[in-house]
Coordinates of C-alpha atoms and ligand atoms in Angstrom, one line a residue:
X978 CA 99.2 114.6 19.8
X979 CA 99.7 112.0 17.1
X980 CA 101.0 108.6 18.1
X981 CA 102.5 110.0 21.1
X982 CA 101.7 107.3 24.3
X983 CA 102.7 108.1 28.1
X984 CA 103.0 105.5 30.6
X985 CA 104.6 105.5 34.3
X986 CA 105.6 103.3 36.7
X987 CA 104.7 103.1 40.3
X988 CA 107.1 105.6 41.4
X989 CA 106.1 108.0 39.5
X990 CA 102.2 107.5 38.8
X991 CA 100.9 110.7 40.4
X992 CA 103.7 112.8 38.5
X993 CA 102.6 111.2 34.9
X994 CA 98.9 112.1 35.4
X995 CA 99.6 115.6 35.8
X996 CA 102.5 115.3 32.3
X997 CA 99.7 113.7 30.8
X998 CA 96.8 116.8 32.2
X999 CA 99.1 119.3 31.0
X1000 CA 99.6 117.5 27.7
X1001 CA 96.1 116.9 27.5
X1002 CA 96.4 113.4 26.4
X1003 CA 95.5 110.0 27.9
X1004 CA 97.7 108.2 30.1
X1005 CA 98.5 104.7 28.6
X1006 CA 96.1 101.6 30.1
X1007 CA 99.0 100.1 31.8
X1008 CA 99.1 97.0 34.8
X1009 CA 101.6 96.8 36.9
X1010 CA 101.3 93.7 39.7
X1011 CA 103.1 91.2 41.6
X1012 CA 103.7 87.7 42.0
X1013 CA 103.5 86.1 44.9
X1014 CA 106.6 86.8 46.3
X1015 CA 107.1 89.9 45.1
X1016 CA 108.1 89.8 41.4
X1017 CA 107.0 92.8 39.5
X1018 CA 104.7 92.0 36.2
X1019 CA 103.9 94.4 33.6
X1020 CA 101.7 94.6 31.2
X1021 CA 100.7 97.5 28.9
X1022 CA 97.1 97.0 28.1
X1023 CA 96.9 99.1 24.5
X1024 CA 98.4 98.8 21.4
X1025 CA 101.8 101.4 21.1
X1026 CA 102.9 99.5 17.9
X1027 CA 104.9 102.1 16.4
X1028 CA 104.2 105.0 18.8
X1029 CA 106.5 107.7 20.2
X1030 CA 106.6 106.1 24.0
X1031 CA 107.4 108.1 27.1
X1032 CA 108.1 105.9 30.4
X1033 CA 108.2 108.1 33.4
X1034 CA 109.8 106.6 36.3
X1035 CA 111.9 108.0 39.2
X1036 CA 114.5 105.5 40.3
X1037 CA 114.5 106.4 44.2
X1038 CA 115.2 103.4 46.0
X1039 CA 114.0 100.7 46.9
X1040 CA 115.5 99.3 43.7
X1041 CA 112.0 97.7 42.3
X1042 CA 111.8 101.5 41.2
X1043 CA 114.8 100.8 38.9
X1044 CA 113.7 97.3 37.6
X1045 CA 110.0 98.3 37.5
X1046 CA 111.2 101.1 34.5
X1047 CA 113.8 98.4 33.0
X1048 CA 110.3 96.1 32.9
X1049 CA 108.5 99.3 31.5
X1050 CA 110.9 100.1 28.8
X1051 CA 111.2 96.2 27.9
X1052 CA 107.7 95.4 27.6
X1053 CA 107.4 99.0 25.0
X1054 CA 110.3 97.3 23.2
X1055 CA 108.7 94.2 22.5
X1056 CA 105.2 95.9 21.7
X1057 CA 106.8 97.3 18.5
X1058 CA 107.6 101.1 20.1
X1059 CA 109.0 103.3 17.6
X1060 CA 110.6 105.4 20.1
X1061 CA 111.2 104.6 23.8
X1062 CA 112.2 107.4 25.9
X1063 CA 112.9 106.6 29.7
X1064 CA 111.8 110.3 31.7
X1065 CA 113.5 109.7 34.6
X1066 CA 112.8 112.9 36.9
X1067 CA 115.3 111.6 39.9
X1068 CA 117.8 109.5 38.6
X1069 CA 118.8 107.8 41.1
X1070 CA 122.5 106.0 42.3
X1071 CA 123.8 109.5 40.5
X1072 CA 126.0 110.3 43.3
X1073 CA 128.5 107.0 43.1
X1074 CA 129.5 108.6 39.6
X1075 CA 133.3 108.1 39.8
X1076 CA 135.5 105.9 41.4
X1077 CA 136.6 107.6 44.4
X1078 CA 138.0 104.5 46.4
X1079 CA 139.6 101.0 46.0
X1080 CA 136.8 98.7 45.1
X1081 CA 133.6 100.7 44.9
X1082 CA 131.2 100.3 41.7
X1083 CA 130.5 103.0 39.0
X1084 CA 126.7 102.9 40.3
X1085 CA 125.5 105.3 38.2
X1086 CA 127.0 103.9 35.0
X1087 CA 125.8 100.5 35.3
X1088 CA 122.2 102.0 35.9
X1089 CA 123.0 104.3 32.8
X1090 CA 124.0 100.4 31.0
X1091 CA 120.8 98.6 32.2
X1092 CA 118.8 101.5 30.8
X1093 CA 120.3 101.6 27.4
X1094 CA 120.5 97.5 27.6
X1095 CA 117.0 97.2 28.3
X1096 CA 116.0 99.6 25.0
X1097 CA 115.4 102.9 25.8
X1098 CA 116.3 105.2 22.7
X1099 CA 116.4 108.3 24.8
X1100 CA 116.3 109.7 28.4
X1101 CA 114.9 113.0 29.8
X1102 CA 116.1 113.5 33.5
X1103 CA 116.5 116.8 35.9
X1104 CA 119.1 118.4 37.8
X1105 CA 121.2 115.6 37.2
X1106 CA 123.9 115.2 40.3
X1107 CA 126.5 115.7 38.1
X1108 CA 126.0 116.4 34.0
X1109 CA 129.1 114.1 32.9
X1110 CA 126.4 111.2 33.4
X1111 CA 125.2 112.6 30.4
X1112 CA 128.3 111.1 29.2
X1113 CA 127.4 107.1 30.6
X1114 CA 124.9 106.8 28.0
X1115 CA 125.7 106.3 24.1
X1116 CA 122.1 108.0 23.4
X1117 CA 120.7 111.5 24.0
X1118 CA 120.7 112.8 27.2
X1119 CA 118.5 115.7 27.7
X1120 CA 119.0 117.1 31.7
X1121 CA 116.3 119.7 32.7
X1122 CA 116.7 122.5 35.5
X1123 CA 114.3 123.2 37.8
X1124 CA 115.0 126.5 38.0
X1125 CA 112.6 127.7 36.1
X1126 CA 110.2 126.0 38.6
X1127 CA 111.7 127.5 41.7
X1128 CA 112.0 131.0 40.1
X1129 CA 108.0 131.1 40.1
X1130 CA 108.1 130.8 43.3
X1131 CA 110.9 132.9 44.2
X1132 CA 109.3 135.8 42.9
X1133 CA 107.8 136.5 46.2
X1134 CA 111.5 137.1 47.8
X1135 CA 113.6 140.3 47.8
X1136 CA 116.3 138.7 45.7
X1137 CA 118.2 142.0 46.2
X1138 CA 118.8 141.2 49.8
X1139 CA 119.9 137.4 49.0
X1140 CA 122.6 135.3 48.7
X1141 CA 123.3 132.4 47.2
X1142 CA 125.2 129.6 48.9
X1143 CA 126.4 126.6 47.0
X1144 CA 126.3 123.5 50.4
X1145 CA 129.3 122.1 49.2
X1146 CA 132.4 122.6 46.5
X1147 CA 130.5 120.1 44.1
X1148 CA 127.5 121.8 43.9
X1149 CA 129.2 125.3 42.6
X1150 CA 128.3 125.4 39.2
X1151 CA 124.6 125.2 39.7
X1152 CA 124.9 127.2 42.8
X1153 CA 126.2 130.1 40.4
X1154 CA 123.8 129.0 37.3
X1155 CA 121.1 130.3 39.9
X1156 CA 122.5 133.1 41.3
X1157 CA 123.3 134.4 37.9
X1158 CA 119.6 133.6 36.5
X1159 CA 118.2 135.5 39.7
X1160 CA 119.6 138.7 38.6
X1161 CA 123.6 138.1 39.2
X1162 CA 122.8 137.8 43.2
X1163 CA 126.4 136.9 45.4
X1164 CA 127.5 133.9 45.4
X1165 CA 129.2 132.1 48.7
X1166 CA 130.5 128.2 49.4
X1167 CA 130.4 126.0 52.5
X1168 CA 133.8 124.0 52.2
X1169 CA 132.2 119.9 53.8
X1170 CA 134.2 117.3 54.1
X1171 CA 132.3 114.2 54.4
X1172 CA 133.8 111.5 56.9
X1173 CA 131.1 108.3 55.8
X1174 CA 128.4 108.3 53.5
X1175 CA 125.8 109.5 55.3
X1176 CA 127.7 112.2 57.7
X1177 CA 128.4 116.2 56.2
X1178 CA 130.6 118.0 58.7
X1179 CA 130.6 121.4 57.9
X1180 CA 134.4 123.5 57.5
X1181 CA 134.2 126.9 56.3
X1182 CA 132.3 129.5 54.5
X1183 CA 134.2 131.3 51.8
X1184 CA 132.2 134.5 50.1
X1185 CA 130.5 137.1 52.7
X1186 CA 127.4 136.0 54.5
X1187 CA 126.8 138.3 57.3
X1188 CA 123.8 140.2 57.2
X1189 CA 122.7 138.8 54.3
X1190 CA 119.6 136.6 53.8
X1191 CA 120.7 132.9 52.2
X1192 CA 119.3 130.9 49.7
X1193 CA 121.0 127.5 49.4
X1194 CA 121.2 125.9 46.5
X1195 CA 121.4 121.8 46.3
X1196 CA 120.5 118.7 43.8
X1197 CA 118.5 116.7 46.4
X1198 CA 118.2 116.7 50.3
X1199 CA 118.6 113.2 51.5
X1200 CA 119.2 112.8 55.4
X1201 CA 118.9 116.9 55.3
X1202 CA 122.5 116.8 56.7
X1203 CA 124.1 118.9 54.6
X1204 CA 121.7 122.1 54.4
X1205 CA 121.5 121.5 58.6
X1206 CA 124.9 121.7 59.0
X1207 CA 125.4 124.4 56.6
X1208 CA 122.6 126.5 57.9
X1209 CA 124.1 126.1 60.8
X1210 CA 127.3 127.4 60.4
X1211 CA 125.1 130.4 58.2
X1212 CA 124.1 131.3 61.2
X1213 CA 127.1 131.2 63.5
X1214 CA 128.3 133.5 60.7
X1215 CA 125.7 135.8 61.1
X1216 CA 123.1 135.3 58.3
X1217 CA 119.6 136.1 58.3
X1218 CA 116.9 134.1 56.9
X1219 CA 118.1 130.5 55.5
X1220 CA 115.8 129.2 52.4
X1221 CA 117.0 126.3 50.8
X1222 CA 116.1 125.3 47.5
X1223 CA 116.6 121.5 46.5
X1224 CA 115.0 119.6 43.3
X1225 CA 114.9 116.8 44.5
X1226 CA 113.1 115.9 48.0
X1227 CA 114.5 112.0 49.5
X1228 CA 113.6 113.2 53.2
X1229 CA 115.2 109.7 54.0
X1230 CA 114.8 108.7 57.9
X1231 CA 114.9 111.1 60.8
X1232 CA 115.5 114.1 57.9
X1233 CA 112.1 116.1 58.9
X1234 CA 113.0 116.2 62.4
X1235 CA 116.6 117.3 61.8
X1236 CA 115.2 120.0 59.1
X1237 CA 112.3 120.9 61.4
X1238 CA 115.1 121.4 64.5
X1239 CA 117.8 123.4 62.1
X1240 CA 117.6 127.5 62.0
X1241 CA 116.4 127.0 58.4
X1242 CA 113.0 128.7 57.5
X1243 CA 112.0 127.2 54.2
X1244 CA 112.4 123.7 52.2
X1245 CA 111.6 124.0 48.8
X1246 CA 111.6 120.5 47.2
X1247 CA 109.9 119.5 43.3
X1248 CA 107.3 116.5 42.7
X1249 CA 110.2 114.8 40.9
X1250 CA 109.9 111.9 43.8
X1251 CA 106.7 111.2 45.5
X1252 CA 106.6 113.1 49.0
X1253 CA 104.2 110.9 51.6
X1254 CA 102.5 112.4 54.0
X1255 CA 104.5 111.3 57.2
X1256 CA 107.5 112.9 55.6
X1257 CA 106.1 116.3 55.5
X1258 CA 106.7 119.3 57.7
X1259 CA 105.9 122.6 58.2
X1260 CA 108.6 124.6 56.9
X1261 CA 108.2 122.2 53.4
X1262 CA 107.1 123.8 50.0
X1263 CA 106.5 121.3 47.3
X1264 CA 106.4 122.9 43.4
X1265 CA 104.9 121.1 40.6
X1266 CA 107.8 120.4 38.5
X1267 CA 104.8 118.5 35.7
X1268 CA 104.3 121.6 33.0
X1269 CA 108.4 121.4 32.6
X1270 CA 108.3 117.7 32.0
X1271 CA 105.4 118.1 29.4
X1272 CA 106.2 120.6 27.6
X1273 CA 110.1 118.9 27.1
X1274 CA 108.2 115.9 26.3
X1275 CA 105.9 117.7 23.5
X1276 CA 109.8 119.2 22.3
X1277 CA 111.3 115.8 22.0
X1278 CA 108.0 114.0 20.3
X1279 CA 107.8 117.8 17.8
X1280 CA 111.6 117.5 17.0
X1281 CA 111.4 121.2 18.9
X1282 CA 115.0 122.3 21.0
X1283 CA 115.0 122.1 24.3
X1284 CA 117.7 124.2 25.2
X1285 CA 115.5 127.2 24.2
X1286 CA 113.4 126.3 27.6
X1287 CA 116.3 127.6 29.6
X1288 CA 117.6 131.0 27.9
Ligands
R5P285 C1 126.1 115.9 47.7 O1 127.0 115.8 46.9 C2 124.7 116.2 47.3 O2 124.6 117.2 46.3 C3 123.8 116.5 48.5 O3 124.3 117.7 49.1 C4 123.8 115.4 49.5 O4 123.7 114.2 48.9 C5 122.6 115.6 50.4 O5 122.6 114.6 51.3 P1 122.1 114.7 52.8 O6 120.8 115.4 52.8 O7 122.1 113.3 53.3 O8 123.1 115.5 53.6

């Protein structure tokens, strides 16, 4: 492909070889290093002088992942880029997206700021938390589902015999986008209230679950909380097997244990944030989400719709 260069930051390095294997093109000679107390340096060792640039970088904490693409998309900027685009496959701080209490941040909208501030001309992201962050940004958003991804690998169920269960009253809509795309199955909804951050306590089911095998639907599985609890009280209302299907895979402190102990028999999580190997556990599936993010990236750079990906 003509002109077109991909480059990634740390967090995402693994993720951009295999964009760049599927695009059959050559990752961009990039450096990224450190001074001596930690400072990220960049430097982009070819020329991209008017190129169509790609920067792929998750923005998981810790926040160097943030600053590390701000560095990214600066340093195209000033190497004469033609077009930046940041492909941000977790973006992260998504969930502070309003403001739900007296003196709390819009986190999501200053990280949608420092990415515009910094140059980027467009952004590709999945399963965004919540698509109004579309709406933080004053250039094109483009927000890709993972569902396709998953639905590969959900071949191998008996959807007939499934039902779909949206975690929490947020998560609804793409609760019912997947039911609907795997063949109108039922849909049901675990009514959380959330006391702190980090705690999901579990109310009440509404839609019929007994007897029925349960696919729950979610953005991203941080502490692994919220699927627990929910498969939990699944259970207790007599479902069969649990599968839970989340794009993006945080597995933040004790979350494998408290997965590995819930009655849940299967984790499916994307490669949109790197999974280590002390954070994996048997019940885990991880799907290569890379052929989606090249061929929306081979769209953007061919002036091709993207919205025909997902009819
Ligand atoms: C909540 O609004 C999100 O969609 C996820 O359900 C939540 O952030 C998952 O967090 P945890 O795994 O810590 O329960």
């Amino acid at each position: 492909m003509d002109k077109i260069k991909i480059l990634g930051g740390t967090a995402s390095w693994d993720l951009k070889e295999k964009i760049c294997e599927n695009l059959g093109v050559k990752p961009t000679n990039l450096e990224v290093s450190r001074f001596a107390d930690g400072e990220i340096r960049i430097q982009i060792k070819e020329n991209i002088r008017g190129c169509d640039v790609f920067i792929v970088q998750s923005t998981h904490p810790p926040a160097d992942n943030l600053m590390e693409l701000l560095l990214l998309i600066d340093a195209a900027l000033r190497a004469s880029a033609k077009r930046i685009t940041a492909v941000i496959p977790y973006f992260g701080y998504a969930r502070q997206d309003r403001k739900d209490a007296p003196r709390v941040p819009i986190s999501a909208k200053l990280v949608a700021n420092l990415i515009q501030c910094a140059g980027a001309n467009r952004v590709l992201t999945c399963d965004l938390h919540s698509d109004q962050i579309q709406g933080f940004f004053d250039i094109p958003v483009d927000n890709l589902y993972a569902f396709s991804v998953f639905r590969e690998y959900l071949r191998i169920l008996p959807a007939d015999k499934f039902t779909v269960v949206s975690p929490d009253v947020g998560g609804t809509n793409r609760a019912r986008a997947f039911a609907k795309r795997l063949g109108n199955l039922p849909l049901a909804l675990i009514d959380k209230r959330r006391p702190s951050p980090n705690m999901a306590e579990v109310m009440n089911v509404i839609g019929e679950v007994e007897k029925r095998n349960i696919l729950i639907v979610d953005d991203l599985i941080d502490t692994g909380k919220t699927v627990a609890n929910g498969a939990k009280i699944l259970k207790d209302k007599g479902a069969g097997s649990i599968w839970v299907c989340a794009t993006h895979g945080l597995f933040s402190a004790n979350s494998k244990d408290i997965l590995e102990d819930s009655p849940i028999d299967k984790v499916i999580v994307t490669n949109t944030i790197p999974i280590p190997p002390h954070k994996k556990f048997k019940k885990l599936e991880i799907l290569d989400i890379s052929s989606l993010f090249a061929e929306a990236i081979k769209r953007i750079h061919e002036e091709v719709s993207i919205s025909e990906l997902f009819v």
